[in-house]
Amino acid sequence: MKHQDSELSYVAGLFDALGNIKIRVPKDDIKSAFLFVWVTSSNFRMIQFLQHFGATLDRKDVNQFRAKWKDAKAYNFLRSIVSHSKLKRDQIEVGIEFFINKLKNEDPQSYVLPLKIRLRLLKKEDQNT
């Protein structure tokens, strides 16, 4: 589904404010690393709207809902909003770079941990501004 620029800008704003990106490495198995993206909010209608962008919905707790994307869906979501993001563009680009390397079947030792560290540093930098 092709989204309008106004929708993409709105969703990028939601992600900038309420979103998160994580590169997960399950139990020291670097070959199984994956990209995980989510938006968390108490506003269920807003979270529900994100289904139009391929999200699956989850309940975090009684008053918190989560829209989530994993791997290919996360990559597609990030690619759709990267040019509209104002605050988390660098983080989004790291997520995109991670998945491109994964698609190319690059050696996970060469990219997973460096990108995971870069993402962590960008998040820390954002917290300090």
CSV table of C-alpha atoms in Angstrom, one decimal, residues 30-33 96-115:
chain,number,residue,atom,x,y,z
A,30,ILE,CA,25.0,-13.7,16.8
A,31,LYS,CA,23.9,-15.4,13.6
A,32,SER,CA,20.3,-15.2,14.8
A,33,ALA,CA,20.4,-11.4,15.5
A,96,ILE,CA,18.3,-0.1,7.8
A,97,GLU,CA,22.1,-0.8,7.5
A,98,PHE,CA,21.8,-3.7,9.8
A,99,PHE,CA,19.0,-5.4,7.8
A,100,ILE,CA,20.8,-4.7,4.4
A,101,ASN,CA,23.9,-6.5,5.8
A,102,LYS,CA,21.7,-9.3,7.0
A,103,LEU,CA,20.0,-9.6,3.5
A,104,LYS,CA,23.5,-9.7,1.9
A,105,ASN,CA,24.4,-12.7,4.1
A,106,GLU,CA,27.4,-10.8,5.4
A,107,ASP,CA,29.4,-12.3,8.2
A,108,PRO,CA,27.4,-11.3,11.4
A,109,GLN,CA,30.7,-10.8,13.2
A,110,SER,CA,31.5,-8.0,10.9
A,111,TYR,CA,28.4,-5.9,11.4
A,112,VAL,CA,26.1,-6.9,14.3
A,113,LEU,CA,28.1,-5.7,17.3
A,114,PRO,CA,29.4,-2.5,15.7
A,115,LEU,CA,25.9,-1.5,14.6
